[in-house]
Coordinates of C-alpha atoms and ligand atoms in Angstrom, one line a residue:
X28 CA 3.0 -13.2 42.7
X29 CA 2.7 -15.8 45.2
X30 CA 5.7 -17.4 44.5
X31 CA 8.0 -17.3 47.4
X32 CA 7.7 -19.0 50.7
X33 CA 7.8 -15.0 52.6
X34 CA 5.2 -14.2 50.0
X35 CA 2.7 -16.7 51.0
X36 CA 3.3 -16.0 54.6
X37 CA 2.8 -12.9 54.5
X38 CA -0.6 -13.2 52.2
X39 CA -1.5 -15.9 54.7
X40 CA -0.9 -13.3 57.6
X41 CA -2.5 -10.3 56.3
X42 CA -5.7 -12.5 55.3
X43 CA -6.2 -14.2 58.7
X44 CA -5.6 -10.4 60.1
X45 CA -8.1 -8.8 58.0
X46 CA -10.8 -11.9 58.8
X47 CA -10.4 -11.4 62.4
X48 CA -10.9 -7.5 61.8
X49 CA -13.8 -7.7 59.7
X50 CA -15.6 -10.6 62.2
X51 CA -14.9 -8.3 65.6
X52 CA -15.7 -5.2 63.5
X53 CA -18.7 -6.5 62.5
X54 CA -19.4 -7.6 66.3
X55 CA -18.4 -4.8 67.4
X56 CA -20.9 -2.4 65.3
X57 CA -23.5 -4.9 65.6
X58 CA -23.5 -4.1 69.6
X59 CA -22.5 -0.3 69.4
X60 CA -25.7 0.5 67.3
X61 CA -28.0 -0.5 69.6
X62 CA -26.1 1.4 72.3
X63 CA -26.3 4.4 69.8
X64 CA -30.0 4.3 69.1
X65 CA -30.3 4.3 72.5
X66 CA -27.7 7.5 73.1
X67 CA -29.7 8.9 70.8
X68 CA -33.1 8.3 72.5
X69 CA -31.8 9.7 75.5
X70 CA -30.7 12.6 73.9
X71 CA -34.5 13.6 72.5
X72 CA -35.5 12.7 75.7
X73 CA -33.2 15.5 77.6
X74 CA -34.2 18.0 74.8
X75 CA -38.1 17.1 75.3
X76 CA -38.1 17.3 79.2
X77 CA -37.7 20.9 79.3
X78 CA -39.4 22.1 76.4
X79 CA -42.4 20.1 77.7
X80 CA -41.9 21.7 81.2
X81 CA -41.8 25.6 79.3
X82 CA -45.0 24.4 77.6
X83 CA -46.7 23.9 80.8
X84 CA -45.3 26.9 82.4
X85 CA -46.6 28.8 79.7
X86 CA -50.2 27.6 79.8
X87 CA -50.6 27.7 83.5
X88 CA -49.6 31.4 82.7
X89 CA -52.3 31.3 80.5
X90 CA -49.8 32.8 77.6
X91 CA -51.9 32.7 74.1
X92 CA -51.8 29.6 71.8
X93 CA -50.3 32.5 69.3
X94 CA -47.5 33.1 71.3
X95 CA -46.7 29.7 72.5
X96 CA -46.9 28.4 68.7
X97 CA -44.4 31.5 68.2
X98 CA -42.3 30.2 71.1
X99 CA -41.9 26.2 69.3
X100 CA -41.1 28.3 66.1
X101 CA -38.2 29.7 67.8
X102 CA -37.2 27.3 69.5
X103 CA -37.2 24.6 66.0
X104 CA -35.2 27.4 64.5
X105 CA -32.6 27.1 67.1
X106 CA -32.3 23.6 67.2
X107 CA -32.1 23.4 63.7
X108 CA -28.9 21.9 63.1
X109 CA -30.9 18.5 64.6
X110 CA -33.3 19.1 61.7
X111 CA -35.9 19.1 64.7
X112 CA -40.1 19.5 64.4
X113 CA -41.8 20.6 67.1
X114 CA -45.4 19.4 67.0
X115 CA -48.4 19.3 69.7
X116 CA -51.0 16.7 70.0
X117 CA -54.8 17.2 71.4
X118 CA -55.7 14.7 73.9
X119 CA -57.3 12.3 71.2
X120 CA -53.9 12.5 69.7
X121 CA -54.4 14.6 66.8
X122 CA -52.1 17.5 65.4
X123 CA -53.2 20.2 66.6
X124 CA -49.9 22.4 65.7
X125 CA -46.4 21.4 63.7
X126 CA -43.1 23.4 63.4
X127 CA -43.0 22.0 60.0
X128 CA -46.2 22.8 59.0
X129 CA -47.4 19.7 57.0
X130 CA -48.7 17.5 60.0
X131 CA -51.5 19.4 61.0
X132 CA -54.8 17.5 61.0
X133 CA -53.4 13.9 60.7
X134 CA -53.2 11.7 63.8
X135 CA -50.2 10.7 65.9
X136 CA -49.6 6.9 65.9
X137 CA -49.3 4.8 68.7
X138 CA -46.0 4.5 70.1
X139 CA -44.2 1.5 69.6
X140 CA -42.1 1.5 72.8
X141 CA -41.9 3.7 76.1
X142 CA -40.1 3.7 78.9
X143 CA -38.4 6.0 81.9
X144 CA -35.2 8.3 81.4
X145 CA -34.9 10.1 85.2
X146 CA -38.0 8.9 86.6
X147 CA -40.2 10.5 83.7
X148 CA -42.1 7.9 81.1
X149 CA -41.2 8.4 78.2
X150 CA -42.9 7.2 75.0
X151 CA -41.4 7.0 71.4
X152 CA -42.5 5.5 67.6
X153 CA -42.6 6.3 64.2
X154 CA -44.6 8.8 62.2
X155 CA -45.0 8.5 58.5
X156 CA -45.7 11.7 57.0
X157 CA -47.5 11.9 53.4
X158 CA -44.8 14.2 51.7
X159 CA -41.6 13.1 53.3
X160 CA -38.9 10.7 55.2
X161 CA -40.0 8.8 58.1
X162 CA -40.0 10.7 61.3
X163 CA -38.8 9.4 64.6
X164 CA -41.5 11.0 67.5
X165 CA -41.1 11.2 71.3
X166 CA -43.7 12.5 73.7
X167 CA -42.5 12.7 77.3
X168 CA -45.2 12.7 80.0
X169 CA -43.9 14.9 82.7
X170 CA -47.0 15.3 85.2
X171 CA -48.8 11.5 84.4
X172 CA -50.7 11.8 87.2
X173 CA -52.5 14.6 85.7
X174 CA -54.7 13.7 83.0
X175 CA -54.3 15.7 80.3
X176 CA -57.3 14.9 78.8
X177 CA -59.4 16.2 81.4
X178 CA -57.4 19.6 81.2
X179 CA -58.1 19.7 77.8
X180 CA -54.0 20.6 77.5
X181 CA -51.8 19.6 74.5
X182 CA -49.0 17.7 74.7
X183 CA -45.4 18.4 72.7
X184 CA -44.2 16.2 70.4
X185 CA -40.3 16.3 69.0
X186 CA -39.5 14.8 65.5
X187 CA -36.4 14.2 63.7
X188 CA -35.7 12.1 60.5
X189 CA -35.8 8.6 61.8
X190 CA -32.5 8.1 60.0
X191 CA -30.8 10.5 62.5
X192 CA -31.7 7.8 65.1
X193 CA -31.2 4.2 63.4
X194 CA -27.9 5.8 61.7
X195 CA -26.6 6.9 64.6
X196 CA -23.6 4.8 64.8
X197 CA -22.6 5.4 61.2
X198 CA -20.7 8.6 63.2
X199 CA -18.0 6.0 64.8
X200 CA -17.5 4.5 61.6
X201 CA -15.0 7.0 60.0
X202 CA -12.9 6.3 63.7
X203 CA -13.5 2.4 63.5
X204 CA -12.4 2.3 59.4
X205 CA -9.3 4.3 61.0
X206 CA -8.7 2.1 63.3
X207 CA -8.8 -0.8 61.8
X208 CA -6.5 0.5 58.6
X209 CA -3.7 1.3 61.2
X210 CA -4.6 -2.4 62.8
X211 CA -3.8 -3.5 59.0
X212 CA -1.2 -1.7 58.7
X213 CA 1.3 -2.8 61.6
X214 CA 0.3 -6.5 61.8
X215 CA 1.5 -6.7 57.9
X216 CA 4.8 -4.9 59.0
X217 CA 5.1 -7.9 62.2
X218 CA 4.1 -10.2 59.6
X219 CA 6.8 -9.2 57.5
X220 CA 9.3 -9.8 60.0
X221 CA 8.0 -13.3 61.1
X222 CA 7.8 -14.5 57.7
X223 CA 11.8 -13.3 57.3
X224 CA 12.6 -14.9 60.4
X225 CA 10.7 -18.0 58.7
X226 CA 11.6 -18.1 55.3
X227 CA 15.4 -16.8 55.9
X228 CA 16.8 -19.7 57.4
X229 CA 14.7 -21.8 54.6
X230 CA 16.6 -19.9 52.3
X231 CA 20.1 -20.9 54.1
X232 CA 19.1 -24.4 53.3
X233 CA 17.9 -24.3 49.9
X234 CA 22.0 -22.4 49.6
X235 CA 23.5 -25.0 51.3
X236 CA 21.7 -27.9 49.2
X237 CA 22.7 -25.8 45.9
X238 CA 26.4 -25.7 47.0
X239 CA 26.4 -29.2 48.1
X240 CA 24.9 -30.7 44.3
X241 CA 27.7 -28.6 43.1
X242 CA 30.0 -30.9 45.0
X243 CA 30.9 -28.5 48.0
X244 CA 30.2 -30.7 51.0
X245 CA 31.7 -28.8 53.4
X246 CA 28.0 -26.4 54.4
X247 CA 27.0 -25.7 57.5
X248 CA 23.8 -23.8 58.9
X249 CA 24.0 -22.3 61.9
X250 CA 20.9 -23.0 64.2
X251 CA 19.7 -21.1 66.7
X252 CA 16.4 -22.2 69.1
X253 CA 15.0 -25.8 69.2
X254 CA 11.5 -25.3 66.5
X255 CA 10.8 -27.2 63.4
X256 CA 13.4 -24.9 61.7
X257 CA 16.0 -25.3 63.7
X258 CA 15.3 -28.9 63.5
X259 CA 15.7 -29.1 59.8
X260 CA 19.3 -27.0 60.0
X261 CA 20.5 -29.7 62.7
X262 CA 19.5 -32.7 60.7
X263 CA 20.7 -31.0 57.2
X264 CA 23.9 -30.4 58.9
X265 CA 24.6 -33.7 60.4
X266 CA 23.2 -35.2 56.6
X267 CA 25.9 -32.9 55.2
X268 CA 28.3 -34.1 57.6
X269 CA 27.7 -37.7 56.8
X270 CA 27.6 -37.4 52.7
X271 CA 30.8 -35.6 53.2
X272 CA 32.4 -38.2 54.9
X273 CA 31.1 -40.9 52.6
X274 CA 32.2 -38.8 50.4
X275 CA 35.8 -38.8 51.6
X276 CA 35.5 -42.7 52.0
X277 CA 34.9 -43.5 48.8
X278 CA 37.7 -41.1 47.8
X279 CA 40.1 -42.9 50.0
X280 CA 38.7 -46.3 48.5
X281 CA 39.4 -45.6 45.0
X282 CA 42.8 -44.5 45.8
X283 CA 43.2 -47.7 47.9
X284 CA 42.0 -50.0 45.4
X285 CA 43.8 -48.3 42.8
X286 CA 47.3 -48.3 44.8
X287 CA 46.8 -52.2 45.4
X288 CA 46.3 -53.3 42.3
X289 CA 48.9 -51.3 40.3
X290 CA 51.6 -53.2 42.6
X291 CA 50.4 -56.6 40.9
X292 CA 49.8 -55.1 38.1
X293 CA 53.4 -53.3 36.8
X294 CA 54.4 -56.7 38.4
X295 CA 52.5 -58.6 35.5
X296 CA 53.5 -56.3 33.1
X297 CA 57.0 -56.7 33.9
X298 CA 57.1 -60.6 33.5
X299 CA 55.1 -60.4 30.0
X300 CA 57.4 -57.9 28.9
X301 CA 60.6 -59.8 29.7
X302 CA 58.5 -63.5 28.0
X303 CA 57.7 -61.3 24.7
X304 CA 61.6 -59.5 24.5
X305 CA 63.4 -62.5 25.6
X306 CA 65.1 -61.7 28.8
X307 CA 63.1 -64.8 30.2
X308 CA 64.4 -67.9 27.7
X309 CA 64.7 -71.0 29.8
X310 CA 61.2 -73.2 30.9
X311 CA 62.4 -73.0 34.6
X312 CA 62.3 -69.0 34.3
X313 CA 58.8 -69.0 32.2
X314 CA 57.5 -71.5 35.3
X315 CA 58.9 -68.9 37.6
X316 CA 57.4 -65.9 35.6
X317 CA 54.2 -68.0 35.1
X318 CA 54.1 -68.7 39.0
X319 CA 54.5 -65.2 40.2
X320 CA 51.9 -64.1 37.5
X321 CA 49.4 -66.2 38.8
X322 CA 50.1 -65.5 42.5
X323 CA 49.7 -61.4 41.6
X324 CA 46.4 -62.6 39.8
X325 CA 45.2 -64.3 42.6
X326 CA 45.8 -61.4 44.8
X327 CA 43.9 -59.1 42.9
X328 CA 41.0 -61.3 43.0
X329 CA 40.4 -61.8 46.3
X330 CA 41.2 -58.1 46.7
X331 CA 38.3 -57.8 44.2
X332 CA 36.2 -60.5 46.1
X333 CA 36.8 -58.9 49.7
X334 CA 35.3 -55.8 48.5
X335 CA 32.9 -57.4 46.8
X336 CA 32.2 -58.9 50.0
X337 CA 32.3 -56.1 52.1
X338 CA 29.9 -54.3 50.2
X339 CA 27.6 -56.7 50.2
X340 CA 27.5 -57.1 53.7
X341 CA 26.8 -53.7 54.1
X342 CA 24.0 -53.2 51.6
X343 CA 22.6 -56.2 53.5
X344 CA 22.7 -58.3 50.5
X345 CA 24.4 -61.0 52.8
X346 CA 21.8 -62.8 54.8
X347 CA 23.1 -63.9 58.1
X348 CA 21.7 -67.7 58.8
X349 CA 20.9 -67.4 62.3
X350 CA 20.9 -71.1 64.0
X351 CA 22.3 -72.3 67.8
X352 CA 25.4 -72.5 67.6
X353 CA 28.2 -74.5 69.7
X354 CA 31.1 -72.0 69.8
X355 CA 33.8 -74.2 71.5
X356 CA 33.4 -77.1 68.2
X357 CA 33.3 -73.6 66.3
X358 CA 36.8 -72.7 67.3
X359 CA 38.0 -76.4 67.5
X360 CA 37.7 -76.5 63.2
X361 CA 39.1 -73.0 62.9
X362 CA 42.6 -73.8 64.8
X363 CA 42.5 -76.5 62.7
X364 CA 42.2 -74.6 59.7
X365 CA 45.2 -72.9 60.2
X366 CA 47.3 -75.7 62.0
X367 CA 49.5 -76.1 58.8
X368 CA 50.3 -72.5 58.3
X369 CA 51.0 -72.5 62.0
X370 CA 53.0 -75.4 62.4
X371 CA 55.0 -74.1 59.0
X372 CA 55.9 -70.7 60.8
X373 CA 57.5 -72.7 64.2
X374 CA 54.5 -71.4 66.7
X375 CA 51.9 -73.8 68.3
X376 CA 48.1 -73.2 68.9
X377 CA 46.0 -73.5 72.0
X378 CA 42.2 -74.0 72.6
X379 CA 40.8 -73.1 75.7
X380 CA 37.0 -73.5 75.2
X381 CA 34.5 -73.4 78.6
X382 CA 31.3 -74.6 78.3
X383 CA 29.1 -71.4 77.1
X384 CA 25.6 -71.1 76.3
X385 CA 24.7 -71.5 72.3
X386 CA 24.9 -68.2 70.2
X387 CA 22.4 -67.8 67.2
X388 CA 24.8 -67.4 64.5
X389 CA 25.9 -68.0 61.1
X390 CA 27.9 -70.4 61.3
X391 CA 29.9 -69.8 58.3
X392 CA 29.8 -66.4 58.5
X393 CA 31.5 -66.6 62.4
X394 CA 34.1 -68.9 60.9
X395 CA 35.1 -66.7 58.7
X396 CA 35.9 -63.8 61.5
X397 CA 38.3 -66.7 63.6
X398 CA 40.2 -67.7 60.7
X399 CA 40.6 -64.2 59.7
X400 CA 41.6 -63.8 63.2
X401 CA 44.2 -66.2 63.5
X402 CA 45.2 -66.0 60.1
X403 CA 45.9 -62.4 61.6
X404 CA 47.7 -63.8 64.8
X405 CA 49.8 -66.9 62.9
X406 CA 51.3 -63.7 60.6
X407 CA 52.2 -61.8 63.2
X408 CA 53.5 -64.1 66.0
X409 CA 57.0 -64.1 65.3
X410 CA 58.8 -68.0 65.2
X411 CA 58.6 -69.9 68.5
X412 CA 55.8 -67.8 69.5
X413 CA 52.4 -68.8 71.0
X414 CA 48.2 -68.2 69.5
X415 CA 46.0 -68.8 72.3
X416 CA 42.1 -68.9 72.1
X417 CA 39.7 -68.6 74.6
X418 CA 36.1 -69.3 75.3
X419 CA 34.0 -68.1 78.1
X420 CA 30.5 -66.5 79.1
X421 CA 30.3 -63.0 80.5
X422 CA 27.5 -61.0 82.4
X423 CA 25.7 -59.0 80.0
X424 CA 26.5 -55.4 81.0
X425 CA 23.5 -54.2 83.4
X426 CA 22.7 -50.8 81.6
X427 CA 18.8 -51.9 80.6
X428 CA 16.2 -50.2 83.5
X429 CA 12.6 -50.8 83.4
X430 CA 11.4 -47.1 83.4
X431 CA 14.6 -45.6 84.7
X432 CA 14.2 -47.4 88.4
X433 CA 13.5 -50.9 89.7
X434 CA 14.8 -53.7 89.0
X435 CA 17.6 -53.7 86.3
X436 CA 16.7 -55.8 83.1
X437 CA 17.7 -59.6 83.1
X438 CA 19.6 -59.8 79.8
X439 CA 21.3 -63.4 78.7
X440 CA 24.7 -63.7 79.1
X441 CA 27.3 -62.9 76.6
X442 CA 30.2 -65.5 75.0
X443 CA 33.9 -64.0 74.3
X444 CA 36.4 -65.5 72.2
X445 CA 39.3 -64.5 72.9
X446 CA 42.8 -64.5 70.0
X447 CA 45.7 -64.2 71.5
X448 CA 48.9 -63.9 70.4
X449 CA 53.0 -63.6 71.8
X450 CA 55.4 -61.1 70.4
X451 CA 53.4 -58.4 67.9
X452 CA 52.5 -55.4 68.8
X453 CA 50.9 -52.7 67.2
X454 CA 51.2 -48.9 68.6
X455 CA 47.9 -47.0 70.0
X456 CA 48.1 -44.7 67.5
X457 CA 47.0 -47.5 64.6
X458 CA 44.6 -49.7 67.5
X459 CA 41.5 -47.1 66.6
X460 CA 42.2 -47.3 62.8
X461 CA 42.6 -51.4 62.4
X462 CA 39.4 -52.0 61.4
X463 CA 39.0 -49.7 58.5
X464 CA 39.2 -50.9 55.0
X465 CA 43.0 -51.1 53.4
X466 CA 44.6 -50.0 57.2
X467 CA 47.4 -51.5 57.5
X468 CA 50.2 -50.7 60.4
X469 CA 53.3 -51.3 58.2
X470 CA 52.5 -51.1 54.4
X471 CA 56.4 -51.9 53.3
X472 CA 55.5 -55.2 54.9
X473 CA 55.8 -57.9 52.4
X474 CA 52.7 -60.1 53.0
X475 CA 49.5 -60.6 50.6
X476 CA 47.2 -58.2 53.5
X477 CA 45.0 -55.9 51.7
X478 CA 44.2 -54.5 54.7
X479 CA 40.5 -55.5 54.5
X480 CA 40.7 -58.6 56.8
X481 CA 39.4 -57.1 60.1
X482 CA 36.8 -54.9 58.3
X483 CA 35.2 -57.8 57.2
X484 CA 35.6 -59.1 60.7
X485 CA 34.0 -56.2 62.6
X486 CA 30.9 -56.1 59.8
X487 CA 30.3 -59.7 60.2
X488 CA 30.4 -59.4 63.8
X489 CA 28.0 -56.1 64.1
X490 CA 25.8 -57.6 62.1
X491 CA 25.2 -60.2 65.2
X492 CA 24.8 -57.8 67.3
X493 CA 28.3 -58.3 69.1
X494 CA 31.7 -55.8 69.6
X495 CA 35.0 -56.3 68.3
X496 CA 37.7 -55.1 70.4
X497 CA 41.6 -54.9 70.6
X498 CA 44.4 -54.8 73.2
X499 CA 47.7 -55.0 72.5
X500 CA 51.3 -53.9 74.2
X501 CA 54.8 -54.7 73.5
X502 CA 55.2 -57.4 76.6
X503 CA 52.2 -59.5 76.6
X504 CA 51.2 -59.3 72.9
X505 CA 48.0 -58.9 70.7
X506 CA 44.5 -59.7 72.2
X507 CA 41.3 -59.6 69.5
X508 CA 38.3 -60.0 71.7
X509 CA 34.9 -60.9 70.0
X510 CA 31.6 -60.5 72.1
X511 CA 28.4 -62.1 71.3
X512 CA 24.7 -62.0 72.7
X513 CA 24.1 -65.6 73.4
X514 CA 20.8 -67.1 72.9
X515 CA 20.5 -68.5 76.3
Ligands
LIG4 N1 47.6 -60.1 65.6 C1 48.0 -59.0 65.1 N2 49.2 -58.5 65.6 C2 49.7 -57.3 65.1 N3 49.1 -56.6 64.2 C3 48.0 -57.0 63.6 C4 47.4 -58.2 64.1 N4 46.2 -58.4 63.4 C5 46.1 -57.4 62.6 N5 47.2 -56.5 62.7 C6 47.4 -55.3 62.0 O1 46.1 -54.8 61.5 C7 46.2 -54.7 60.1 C8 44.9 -54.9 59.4 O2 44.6 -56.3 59.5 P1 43.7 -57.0 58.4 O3 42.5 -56.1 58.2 O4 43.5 -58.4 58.7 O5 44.6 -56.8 57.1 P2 45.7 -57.7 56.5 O6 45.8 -58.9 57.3 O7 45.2 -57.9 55.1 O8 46.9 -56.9 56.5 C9 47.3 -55.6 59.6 O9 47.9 -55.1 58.5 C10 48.3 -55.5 60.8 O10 49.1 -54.3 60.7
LIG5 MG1 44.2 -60.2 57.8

């Protein structure tokens, strides 16, 4: 029954709301009986104070005891809708005379509490009579100052049921029970409407997760306000809008992978067809065929070992060594690493390294992003062309405040290496998509690029907490610009 979020809402709603109802209904009663009994007091008292007065009229008058009993008679019978006895006590408080017929002869009790409605004392208590309910009594003393006693005068006494009195304020409770039911009734109908505007948007989500394990990626909530629900659509959104674009990126991998390696592959396939049919006969062709076989097999592995590479680096599987590390000797190995290739393609190499602090680094790791880097520039720098590395420290950049004033942070500085290199150029159009995996400006260009090269680069160089950037125009050439936090 209680199944649904809305459901349990509302249940939750309407039991709180009928908890709070029955505590300040129970309050509430609590106080209005005592103000009843005490309405009710009042109102014996405002019916006693003038039949007391008639009594006294009446016996100053010297009117018989016959016709005065006659007189209470009358006057019972036409208050009898409050069920009234009119009774009179003797000055040593016995019955001398009852309405009702039965309470002649016994005593009145003492009161158990008095006190003064418009300036007359008033005393009240209970009577039990021997055949019937308990009987609420009320004597009103309207002359105190005479002494009855000494007049030899009775006093009236007026009865009722003593439930009349102590039930008083079970009259308001058909209006309270009312009242509270209509209470009930339109707090469950706000309550239904909150726990929509609750559970609704819940339900937009549960949707939108349904669609998106179906393999529709594309969901959006719309959000409206800034509460824990809206909260919930904002973050599912932006997770939706992330798995969707890794889910476009592994898309794009597969097809990248799989474009890459059918080249080598139809390549292979062509050579072993031509060994096994004969159109290759003579040793020097099976060395040629065996050669370019083995140079398409060594492609595809280190196709398969870059992404193997990559994706350990970004599953963290690679653990960077961190150690001080002299950047200028760095670079110094790297040029020489590719000095052959260099000298091969007609260009020279230059190393321009200032003094800079020592950068906690892997050092393998950071040799890997230069040589890919001017492996990079030696490719591209067409013959007679220059590669020119730099080395120098830089002001971090002051962003850092200490609690949003005062001074700015002191941060250490950072180290650059700059790879330059004469006559390549790639358009702006391509300079934001280098660095993703398989990008390559011109793919009809016959080199062994997989295009994974600078990912590697900028992975290896994030995880050091650095920035890889680019500049490049047709006159001046191609600058990659590695920073790094030195440990100074
Ligand atoms: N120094 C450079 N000058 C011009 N273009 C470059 C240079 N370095 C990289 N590129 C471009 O960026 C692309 C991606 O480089 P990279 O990731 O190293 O892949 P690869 O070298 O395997 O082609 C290259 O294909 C090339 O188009
Ligand atoms: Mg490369």
């Amino acid at each position: 029954m209680f199944g649904s979020l809305r459901s349990k809402l509302i249940a939750s709603y309407a039991f709180v709301i009928f908890l709070s109802l029955v505590l300040a209904g129970t309050g509430f009663t609590f106080l209005l009986r005592y103000y009843q009994t005490q309405l009710r007091l009042n109102y014996l008292a405002d019916i006693s104070l003038p039949l007391t007065a008639e009594l006294w009229w009446y016996e100053r008058r010297g009117v018989s005891q016959a016709d005065i009993n006659q007189s209470l008679q009358d006057q019972a019978a036409r208050l009898s809708q409050l069920d009234l006895r009119l009774l009179l006590v003797d000055s040593r408080r016995m019955i001398t005379f009852d309405t009702g017929g039965s309470l002649v002869g016994q005593s009145l009790p003492d009161p158990s509490d008095q006190r003064q409605r418009s300036g007359v004392p008033i005393e009240w208590g209970v009577l039990n009579p021997p055949d019937g309910k308990p009987l609420t009594f009320m004597v009103v003393h309207l002359r105190p100052d005479r002494d009855t006693a000494r007049l030899g005068r009775d006093n009236l006494v007026v009865a009722v049921p003593e439930q009349t009195v102590t039930s008083a304020w079970l009259q308001l409770a058909p209006g309270l029970t009312g009242a509270a039911i209509l209470a009930m009734i339109i707090s469950v109908a706000v309550a239904l409407v909150l726990a929509r505007s609750i559970a609704g948007p819940l339900a937009q989500v549960t949707k939108a997760s349904e669609q998106m394990a179906k393999g529709d990626f594309e969901q959006f909530i719309p959000v409206s306000g800034t509460d824990e629900i809206a909260q919930l659509a904002t973050s599912f959104n932006t997770m939706a809008r992330e798995v969707g674009q890794m889910n476009r990126t592994m898309r794009d991998l597969l097809a990248n992978v799989s474009h890459d390696l059918r080249t080598p592959l139809t390549s292979i396939e062509g050579f072993a067809q031509a060994m096994i049919d004969g159109t290759i006969k003579t040793h020097e062709e099976f060395v040629d065929a065996a050669r370019i076989i083995g140079d398409e097999a060594e492609r595809m592995h280190r196709l398969v070992e870059d992404l193997l590479y990559l994706s350990k680096i970004e599953s963290g599987q690679i653990r960077i060594e961190r150690k001080n590390l002299d950047i200028p000797a760095l670079l110094a190995a790297c040029v020489r690493q590719v000095q052959p290739q260099a000298a091969h393609a007609g260009l020279s190499v230059e190393l321009d390294a200032l003094p800079v602090p020592p950068v906690l680094a892997d050092s393998h790791r950071l040799q890997q992003v230069f040589v890919n880097l001017l492996d990079n520039a030696v490719k591209h720098t067409p013959a007679g062309g220059k590669v020119h590395v730099r080395a120098y420290s830089e002001p971090a950049p002051v962003r850092t405040f200490e609690h949003g004033r005062g001074k700015p942070k002191q941060s250490p500085p950072w180290v650059a290496v700059e790879v330059h290199n004469t006559g390549s150029h790639i358009p702006p159009e391509h300079v934001d998509r280098i660095f993703e995996r398989f990008y390559r400006v011109d793919r009809s260009r016959k080199d062994d690029g997989s295009g994974l090269g600078l990912a590697i680069v900028r992975e290896i160089v994030q995880a050091h907490n650095g920035r890889v950037t680019v500049k490049s125009d047709a006159q001046t050439g191609t600058t990659f610009t590695v920073l790094l936090p030195s440990a100074a």
